[in-house]
Coordinates of C-alpha atoms and ligand atoms in Angstrom, one line a residue:
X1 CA 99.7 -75.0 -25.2
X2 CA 98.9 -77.8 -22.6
X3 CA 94.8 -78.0 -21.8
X4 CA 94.7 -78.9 -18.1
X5 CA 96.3 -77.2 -15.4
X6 CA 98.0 -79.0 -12.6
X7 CA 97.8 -78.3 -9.2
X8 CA 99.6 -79.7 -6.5
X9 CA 98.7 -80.0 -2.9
X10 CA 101.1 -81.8 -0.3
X11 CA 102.4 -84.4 -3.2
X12 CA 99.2 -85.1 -5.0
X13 CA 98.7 -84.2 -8.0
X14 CA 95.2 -82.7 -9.5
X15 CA 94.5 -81.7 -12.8
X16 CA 92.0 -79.0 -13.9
X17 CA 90.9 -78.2 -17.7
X18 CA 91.8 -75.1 -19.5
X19 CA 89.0 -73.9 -21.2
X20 CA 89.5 -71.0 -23.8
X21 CA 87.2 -68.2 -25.0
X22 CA 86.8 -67.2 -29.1
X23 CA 89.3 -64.2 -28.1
X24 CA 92.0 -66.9 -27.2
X25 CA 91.4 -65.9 -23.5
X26 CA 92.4 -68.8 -21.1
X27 CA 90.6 -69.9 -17.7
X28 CA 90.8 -73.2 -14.9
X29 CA 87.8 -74.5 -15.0
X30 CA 87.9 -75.8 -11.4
X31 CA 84.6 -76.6 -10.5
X32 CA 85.5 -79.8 -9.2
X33 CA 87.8 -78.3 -6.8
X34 CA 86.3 -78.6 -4.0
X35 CA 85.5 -82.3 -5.1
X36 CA 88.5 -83.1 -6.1
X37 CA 90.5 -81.9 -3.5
X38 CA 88.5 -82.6 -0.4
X39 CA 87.1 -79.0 0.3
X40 CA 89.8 -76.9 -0.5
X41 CA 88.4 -73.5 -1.7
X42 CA 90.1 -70.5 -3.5
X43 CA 90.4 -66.8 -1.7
X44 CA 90.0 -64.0 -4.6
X45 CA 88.9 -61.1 -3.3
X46 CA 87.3 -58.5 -4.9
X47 CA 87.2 -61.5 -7.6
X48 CA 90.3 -59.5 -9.3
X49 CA 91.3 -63.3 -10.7
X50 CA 88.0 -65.2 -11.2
X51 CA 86.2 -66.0 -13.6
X52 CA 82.0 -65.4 -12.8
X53 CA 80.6 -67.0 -15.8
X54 CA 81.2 -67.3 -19.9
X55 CA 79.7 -64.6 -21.2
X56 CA 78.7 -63.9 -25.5
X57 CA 78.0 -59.9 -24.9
X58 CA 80.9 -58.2 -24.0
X59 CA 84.3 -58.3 -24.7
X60 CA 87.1 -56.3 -22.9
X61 CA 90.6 -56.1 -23.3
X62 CA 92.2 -53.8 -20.7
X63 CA 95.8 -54.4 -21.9
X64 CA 94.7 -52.7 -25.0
X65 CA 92.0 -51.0 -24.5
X66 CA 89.3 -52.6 -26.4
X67 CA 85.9 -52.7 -25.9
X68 CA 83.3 -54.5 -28.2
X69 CA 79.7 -55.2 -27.6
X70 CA 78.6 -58.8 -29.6
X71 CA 81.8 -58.4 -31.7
X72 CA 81.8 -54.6 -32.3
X73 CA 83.9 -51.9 -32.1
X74 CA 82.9 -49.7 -29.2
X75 CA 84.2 -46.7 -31.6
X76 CA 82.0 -47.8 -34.5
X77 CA 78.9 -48.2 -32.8
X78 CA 79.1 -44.8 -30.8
X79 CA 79.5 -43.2 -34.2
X80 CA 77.5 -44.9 -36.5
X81 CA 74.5 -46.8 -34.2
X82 CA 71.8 -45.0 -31.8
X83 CA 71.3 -46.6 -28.6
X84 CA 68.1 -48.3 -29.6
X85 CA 69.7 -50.4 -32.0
X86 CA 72.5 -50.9 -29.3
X87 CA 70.3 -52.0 -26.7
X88 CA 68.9 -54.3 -29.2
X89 CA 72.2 -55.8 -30.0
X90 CA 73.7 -56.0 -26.8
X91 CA 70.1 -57.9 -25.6
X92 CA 69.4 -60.4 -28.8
X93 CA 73.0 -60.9 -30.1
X94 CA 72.5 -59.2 -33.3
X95 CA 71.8 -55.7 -34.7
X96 CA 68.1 -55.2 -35.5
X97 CA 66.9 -54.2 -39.5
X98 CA 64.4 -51.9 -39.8
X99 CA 61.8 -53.7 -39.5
X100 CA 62.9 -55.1 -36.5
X101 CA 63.7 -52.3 -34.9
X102 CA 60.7 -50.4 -35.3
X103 CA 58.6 -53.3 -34.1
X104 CA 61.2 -53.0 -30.8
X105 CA 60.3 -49.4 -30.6
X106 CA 56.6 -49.8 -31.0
X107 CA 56.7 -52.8 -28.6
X108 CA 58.2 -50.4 -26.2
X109 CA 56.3 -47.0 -26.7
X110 CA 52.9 -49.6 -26.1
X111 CA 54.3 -50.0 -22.3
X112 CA 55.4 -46.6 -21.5
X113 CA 52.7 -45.8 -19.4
X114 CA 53.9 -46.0 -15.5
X115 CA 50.9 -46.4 -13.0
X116 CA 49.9 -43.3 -11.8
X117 CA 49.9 -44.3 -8.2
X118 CA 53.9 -44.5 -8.7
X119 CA 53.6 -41.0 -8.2
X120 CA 52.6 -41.5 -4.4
X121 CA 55.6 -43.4 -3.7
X122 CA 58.0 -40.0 -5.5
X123 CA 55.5 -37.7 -3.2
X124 CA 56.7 -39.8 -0.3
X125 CA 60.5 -38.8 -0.8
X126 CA 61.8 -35.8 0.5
X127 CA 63.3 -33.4 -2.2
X128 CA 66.7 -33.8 -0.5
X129 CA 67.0 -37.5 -1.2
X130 CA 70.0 -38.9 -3.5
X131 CA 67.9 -39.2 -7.6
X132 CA 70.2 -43.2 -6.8
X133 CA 68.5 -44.1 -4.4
X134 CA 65.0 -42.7 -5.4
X135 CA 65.3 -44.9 -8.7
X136 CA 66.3 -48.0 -7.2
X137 CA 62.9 -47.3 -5.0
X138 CA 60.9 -46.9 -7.8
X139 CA 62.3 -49.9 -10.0
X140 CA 62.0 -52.0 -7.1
X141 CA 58.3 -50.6 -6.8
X142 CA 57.2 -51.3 -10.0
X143 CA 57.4 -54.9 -9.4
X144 CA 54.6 -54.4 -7.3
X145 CA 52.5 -53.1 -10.4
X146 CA 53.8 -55.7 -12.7
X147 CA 53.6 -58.4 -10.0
X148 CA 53.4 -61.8 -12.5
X149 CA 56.7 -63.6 -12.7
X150 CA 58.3 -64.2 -16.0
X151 CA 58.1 -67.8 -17.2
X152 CA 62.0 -67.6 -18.8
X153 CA 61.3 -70.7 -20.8
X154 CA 58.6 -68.2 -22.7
X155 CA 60.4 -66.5 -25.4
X156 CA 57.6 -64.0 -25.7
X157 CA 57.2 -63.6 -21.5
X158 CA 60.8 -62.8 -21.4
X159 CA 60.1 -60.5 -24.1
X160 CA 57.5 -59.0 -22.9
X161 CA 59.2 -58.1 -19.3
X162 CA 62.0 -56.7 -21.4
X163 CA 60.1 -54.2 -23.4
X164 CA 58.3 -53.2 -20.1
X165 CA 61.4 -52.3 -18.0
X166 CA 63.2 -50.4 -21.1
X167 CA 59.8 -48.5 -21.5
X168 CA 59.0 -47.8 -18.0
X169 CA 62.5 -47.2 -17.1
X170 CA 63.1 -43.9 -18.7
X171 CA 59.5 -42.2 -17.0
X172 CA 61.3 -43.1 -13.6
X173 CA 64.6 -41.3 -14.4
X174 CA 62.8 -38.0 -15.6
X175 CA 60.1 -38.1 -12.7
X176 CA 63.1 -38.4 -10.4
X177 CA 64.2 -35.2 -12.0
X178 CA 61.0 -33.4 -12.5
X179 CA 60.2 -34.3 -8.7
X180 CA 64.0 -33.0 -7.7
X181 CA 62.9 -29.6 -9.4
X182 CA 59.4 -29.2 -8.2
X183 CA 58.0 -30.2 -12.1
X184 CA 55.3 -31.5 -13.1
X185 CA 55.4 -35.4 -13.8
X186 CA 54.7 -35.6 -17.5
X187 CA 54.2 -39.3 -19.3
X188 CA 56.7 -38.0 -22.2
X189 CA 55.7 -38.5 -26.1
X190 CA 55.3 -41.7 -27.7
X191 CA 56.1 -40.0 -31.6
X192 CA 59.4 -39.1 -30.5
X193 CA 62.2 -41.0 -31.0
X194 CA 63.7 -42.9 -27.6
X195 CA 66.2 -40.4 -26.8
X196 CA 64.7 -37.6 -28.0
X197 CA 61.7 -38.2 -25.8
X198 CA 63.8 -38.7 -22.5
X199 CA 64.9 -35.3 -23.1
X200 CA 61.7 -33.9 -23.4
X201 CA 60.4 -36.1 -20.6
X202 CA 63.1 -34.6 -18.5
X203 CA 63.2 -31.0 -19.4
X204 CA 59.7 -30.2 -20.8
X205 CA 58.2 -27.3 -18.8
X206 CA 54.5 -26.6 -18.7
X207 CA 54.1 -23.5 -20.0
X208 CA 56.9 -23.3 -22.9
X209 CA 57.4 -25.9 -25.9
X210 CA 59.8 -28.3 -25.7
X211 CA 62.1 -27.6 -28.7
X212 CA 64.6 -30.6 -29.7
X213 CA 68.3 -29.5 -29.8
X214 CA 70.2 -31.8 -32.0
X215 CA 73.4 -31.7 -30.3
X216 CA 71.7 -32.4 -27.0
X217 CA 70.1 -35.4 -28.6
X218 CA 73.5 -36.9 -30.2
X219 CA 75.3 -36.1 -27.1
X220 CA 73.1 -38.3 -25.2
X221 CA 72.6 -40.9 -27.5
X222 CA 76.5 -41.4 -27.4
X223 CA 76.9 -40.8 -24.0
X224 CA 74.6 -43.6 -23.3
X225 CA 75.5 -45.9 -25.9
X226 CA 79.4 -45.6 -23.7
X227 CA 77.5 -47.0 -20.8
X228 CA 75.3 -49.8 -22.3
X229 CA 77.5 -52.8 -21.1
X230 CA 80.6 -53.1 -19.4
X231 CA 80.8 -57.5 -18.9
X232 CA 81.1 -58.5 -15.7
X233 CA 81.4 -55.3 -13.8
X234 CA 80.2 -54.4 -10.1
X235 CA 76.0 -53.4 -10.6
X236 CA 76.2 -55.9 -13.6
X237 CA 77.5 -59.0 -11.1
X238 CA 74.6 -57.7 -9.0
X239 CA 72.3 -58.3 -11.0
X240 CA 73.4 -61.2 -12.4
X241 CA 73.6 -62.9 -8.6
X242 CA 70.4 -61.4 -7.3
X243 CA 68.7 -62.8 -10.6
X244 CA 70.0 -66.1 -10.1
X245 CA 68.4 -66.3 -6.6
X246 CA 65.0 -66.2 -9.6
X247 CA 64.3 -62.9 -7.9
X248 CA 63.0 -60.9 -10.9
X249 CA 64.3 -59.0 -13.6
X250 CA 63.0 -55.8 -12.0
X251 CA 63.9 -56.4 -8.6
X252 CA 67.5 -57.6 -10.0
X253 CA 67.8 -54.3 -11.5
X254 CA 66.8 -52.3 -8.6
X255 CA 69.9 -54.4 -6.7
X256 CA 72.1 -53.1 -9.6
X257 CA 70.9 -49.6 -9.4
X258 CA 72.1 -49.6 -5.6
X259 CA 75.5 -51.1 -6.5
X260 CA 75.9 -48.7 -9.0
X261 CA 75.6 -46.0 -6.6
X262 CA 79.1 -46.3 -4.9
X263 CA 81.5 -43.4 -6.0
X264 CA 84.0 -46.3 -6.8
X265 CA 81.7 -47.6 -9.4
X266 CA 79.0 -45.5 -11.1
X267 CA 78.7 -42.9 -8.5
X268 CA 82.5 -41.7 -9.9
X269 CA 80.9 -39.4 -12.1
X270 CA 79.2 -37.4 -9.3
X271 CA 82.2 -37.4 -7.4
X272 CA 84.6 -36.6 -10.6
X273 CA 82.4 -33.2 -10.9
X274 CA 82.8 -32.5 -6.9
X275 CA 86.2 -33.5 -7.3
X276 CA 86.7 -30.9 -10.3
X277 CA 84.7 -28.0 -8.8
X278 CA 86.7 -28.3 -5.3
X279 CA 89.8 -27.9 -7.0
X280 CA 88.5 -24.8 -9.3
X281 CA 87.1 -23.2 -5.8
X282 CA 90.7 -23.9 -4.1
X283 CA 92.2 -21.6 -7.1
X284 CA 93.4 -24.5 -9.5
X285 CA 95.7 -26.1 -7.6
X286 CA 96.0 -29.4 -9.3
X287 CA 99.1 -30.3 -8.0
X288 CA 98.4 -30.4 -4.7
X289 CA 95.4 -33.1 -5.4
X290 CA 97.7 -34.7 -7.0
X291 CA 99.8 -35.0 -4.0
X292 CA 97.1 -35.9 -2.0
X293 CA 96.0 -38.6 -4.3
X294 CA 99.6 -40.0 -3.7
X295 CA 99.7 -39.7 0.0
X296 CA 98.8 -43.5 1.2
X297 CA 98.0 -41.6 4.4
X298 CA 95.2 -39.5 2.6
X299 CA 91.7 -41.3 1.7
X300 CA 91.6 -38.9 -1.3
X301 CA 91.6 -41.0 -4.8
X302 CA 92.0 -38.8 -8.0
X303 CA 87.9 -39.9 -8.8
X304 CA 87.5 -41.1 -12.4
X305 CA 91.1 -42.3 -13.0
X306 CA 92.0 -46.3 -12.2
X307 CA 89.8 -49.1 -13.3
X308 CA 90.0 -53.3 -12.7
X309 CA 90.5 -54.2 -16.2
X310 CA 91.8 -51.2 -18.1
X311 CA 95.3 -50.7 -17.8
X312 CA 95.7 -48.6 -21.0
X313 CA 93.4 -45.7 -21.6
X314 CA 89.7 -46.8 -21.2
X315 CA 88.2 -46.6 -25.2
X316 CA 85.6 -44.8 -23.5
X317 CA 86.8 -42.2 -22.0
X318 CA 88.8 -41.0 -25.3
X319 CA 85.6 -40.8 -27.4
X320 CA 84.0 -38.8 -24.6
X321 CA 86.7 -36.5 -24.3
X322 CA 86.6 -35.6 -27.9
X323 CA 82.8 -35.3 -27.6
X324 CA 83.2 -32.5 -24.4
X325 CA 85.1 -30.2 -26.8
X326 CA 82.5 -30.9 -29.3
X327 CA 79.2 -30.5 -27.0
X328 CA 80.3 -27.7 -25.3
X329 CA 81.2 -25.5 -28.5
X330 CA 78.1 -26.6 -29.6
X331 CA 76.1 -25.9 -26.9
X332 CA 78.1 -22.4 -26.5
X333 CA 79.2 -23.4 -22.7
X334 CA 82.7 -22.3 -21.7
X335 CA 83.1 -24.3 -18.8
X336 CA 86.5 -23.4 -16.9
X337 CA 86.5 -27.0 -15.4
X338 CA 87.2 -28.6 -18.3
X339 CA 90.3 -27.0 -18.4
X340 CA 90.9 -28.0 -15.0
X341 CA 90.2 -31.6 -16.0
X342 CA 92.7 -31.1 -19.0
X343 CA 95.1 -29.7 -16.6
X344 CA 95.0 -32.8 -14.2
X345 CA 94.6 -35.6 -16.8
X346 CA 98.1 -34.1 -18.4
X347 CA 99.7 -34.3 -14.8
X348 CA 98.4 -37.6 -14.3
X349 CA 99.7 -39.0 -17.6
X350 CA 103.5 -37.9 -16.9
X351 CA 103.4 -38.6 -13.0
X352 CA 104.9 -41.8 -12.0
X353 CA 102.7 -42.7 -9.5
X354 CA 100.0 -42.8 -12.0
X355 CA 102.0 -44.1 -15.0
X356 CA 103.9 -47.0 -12.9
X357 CA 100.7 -48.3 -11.6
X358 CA 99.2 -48.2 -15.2
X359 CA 96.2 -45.3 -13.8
X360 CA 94.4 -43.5 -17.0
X361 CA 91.2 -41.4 -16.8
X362 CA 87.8 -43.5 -16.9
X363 CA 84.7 -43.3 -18.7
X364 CA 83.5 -41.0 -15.5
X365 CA 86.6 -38.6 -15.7
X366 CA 84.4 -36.4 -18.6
X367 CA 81.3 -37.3 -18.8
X368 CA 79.9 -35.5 -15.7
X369 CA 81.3 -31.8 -17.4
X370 CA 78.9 -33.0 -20.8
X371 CA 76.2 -33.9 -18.6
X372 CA 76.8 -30.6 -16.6
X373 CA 76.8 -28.5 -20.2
X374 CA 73.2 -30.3 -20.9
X375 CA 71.6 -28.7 -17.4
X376 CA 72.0 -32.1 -15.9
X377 CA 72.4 -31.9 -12.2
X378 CA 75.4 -33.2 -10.5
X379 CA 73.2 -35.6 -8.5
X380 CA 71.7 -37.1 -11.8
X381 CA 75.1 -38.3 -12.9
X382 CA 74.5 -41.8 -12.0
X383 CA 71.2 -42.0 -13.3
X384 CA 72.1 -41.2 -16.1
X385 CA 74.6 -43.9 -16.8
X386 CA 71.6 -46.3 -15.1
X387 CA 70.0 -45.4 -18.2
X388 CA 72.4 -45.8 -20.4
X389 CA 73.2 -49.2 -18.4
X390 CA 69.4 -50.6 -18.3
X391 CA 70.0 -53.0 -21.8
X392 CA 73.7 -54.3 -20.2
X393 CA 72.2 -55.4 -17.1
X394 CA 69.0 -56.8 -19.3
X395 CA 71.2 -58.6 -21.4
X396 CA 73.7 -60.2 -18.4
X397 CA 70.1 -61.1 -16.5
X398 CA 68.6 -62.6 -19.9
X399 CA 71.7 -65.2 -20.4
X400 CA 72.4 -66.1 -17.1
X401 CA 68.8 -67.0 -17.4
X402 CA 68.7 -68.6 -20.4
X403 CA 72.1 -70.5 -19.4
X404 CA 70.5 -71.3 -16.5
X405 CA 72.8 -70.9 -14.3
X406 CA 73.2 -72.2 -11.0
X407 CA 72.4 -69.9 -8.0
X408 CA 75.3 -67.5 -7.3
X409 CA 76.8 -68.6 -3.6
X410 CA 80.4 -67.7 -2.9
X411 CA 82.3 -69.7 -0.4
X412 CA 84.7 -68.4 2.6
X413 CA 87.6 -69.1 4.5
X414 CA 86.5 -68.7 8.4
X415 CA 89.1 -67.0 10.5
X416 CA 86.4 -66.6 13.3
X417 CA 86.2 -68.2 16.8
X418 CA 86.1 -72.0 17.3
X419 CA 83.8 -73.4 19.6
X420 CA 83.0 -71.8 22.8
X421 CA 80.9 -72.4 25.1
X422 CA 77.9 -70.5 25.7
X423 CA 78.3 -68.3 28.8
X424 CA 75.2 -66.9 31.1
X425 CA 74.9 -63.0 30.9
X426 CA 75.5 -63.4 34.7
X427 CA 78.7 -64.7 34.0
X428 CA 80.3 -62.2 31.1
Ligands
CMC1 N1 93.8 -42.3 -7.3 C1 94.9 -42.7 -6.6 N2 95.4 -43.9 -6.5 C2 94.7 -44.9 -7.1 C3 93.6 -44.6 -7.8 C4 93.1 -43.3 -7.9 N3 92.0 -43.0 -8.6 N4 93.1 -45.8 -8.3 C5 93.9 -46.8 -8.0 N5 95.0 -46.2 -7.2 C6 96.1 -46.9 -6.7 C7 95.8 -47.7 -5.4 O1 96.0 -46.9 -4.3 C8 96.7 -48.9 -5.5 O2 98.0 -48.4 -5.2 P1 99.1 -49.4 -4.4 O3 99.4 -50.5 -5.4 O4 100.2 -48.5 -4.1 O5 98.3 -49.9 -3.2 C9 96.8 -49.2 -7.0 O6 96.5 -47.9 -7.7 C10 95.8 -50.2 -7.5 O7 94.5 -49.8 -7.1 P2 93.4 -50.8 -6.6 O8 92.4 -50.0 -5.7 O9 94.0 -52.0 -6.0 O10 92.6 -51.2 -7.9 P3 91.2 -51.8 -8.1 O11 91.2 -52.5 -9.3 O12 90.8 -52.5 -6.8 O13 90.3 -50.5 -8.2 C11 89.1 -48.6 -9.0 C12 89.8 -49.9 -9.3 C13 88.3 -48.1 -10.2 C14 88.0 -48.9 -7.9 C15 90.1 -47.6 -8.5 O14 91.0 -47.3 -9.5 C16 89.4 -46.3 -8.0 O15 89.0 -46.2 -6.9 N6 89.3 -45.2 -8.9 C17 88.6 -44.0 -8.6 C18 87.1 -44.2 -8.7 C19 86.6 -44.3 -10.1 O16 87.0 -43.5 -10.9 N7 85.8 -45.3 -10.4 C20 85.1 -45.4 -11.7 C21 85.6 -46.7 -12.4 S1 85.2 -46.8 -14.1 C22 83.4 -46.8 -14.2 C23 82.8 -47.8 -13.4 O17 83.2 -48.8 -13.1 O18 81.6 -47.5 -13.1

């Protein structure tokens, strides 16, 4: 295979180098373009064909459905590692030893105290606002109570603002809750394990013990592991573009919290569960969303089918699938949804609408109906895969940093007005 690529504008000739990642993925470098070429630009968007960066976390191949986080199998870890040791991966390249890895945890349970004047800021919401929105708020806020910046050439600063975010993050996701349903906020329990405390954190009420249910604790432990990094994805380019402004790494997040929101992106889940629910309330008629996810005239997308890279069945979604049946026996839920989802996800599969334009179900297409089986409320969703997304994000903010990269600053092609002159308001 040739390595440069040869581009040729009205008879001259310019040559670009092919640079090639360790999957035997291929790119242009053209970063002299613009250079080389006199100021010619490229037009991508959506960025469906460019590359944002080289990245060592996350590997994805949506032809065959592959995902691995620093080398491994999505499948593997969601079986065999707890999120911990995944966000400890996916953050510092390897997977911890024990040692390690209770150091991590104790490094983390020593920052897990949020200001108590953060509680102000919930007590200023109304109960009626979106849990999204509410957390990007608070994340955004508790730059104010952390306010020094992170030296990045510090190993031990970087460190240190790491700990903090994936300590603090956790008592802002189950205060959004507790606030949501009149609760009160509760600082969780540092001899719990990280998971298990977010669910007592979340559904501890004052006047009962919090008792531990194993299956709750796997379910989440998996569901967020799923989450944990996705490469170069919508909230993750956020935060890798807002960070490379040196904004920092909890105002960064906050950005990616926000961009995670949209129901094309993390907010799928929500809308997935709407989507489901509507259809039950309409008497099961799935063919006739189907029809109207066809209908080019029709806004209506089938939620949590389609993705950018995936055009084989997303890894993701098959291991959650097979953990709904699982949770919900466990948990003793018959929810008639599922079989609704079922229902549409077999239709899908044989319709050639969906099958021609290569459409499978998502990572969002069951996770809501797990989440829904744990008490979760609809409007959590999101946060919930926030959480599970908190170490990606890290870990994408940590090596653009490291890398230093340059400051992220897309060009244009302008398709506005030329000059005109300026008129007086008399005159227009
Ligand atoms: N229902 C109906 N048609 C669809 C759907 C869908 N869910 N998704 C894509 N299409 C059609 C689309 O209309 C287009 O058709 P045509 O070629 O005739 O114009 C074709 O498939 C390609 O779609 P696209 O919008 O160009 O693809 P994209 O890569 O820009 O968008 C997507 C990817 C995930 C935004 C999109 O598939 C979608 O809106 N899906 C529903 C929302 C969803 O489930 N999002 C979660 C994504 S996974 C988790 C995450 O990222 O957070």
């Amino acid at each position: 295979m040739p390595n440069t690529a040869t581009l040729e504008i009205n008879g001259q000739k310019h040559e670009f180098p092919l640079v090639k990642g360790t999957e035997n993925e291929v790119a242009i470098d053209i970063k002299t373009l613009r250079a080389a070429t006199g100021g010619i630009t490229t037009i991508d968007p959506g960025y469906k064909n460019t590359g944002a960066c080289e990245s060592a976390i996350t590997f994805l191949d949506g032809e065959k459905g592959i995902l691995r986080y620093r080398g491994y199998a999505i499948e593997d870890l969601a079986q065999k590692a707890d999120f911990l040791e995944v966000a400890f991966l996916l953050i510092f390249g390897e997977l911890p030893n024990q040692e390690q890895l209770e150091e991590f945890h104790s490094d983390i349970k020593a920052q897990s105290l949020v200001d108590d004047d953060v509680r102000k800021i919930i007590d200023a919401f109304p109960k009626s606002a979106h849990p999204m929105g509410v957390l990007s708020s608070l994340t955004s806020a508790l730059t104010a109570f952390n306010p020094s910046s992170v030296n990045v050439n510090s190993e031990e600063d970087m460190y240190h603002a790491i700990v903090k975010i994936l300590a603090k993050f956790p008592v802002l996701v189950a205060w959004t809750l507790r606030k949501k349903q009149g609760l009160p906020l509760d600082y969780g329990d540092n001899s719990l394990g990280y998971v298990e405390n977010i669910l007592k954190m979340m559904f501890k009420k004052p006047n009962e013990e919090y008792v531990q249910s194993q299956v709750m604790v796997d379910a989440l432990d998996k569901l967020l592991i799923l989450h944990a990094d996705h490469e170069q994805n919508c909230s993750t380019s956020t935060v890798r573009i807002v960070g490379s402004s040196h904004a920092g790494l909890f105002a960064s997040i906050s950005a990616g919290i926000s961009a995670l929101w949209g129901p094309l992106h993390g907010g799928a889940n929500q809308a997935v569960l709407e989507m489901l629910e509507a259809i039950k309330e309409d008497g099961g008629d799935t063919k006739k969303y189907m029809a109207k996810a066809k209908d080019k005239e029709d806004p209506f997308r089938l939620m949590g089918f389609g993705h950018r890279v995936y055009k084989n069945l997303d890894p993701r979604a098959t291991i959650i699938k097979v953990s709904a049946d699982k949770v919900l026996n466990d948990l003793g839920v018959e929810d008639p949804i599922l079989e609704v989802a079922k229902g549409l996800e077999q239709e899908a599969l044989n319709d050639d609408y969906f099958v021609s334009r290569k459409l499978y179900p998502n990572v969002d297409f069951y996770s809501g109906i797990i989440y829904r089986a744990m008490d979760i409320p609809t409007d959590m969703f999101t946060v919930m895969f926030a959480l599970g997304r908190l170490p990606g994000w890290i870990a994408q903010w940590r090596e653009m940093r490291l890398n230093n990269e340059p400051i992220g600053r897309p060009r244009q092609l302008y398709i506005g007005e030329t000059h005109r002159e300026f008129k007086n308001i008399k005159k227009r």
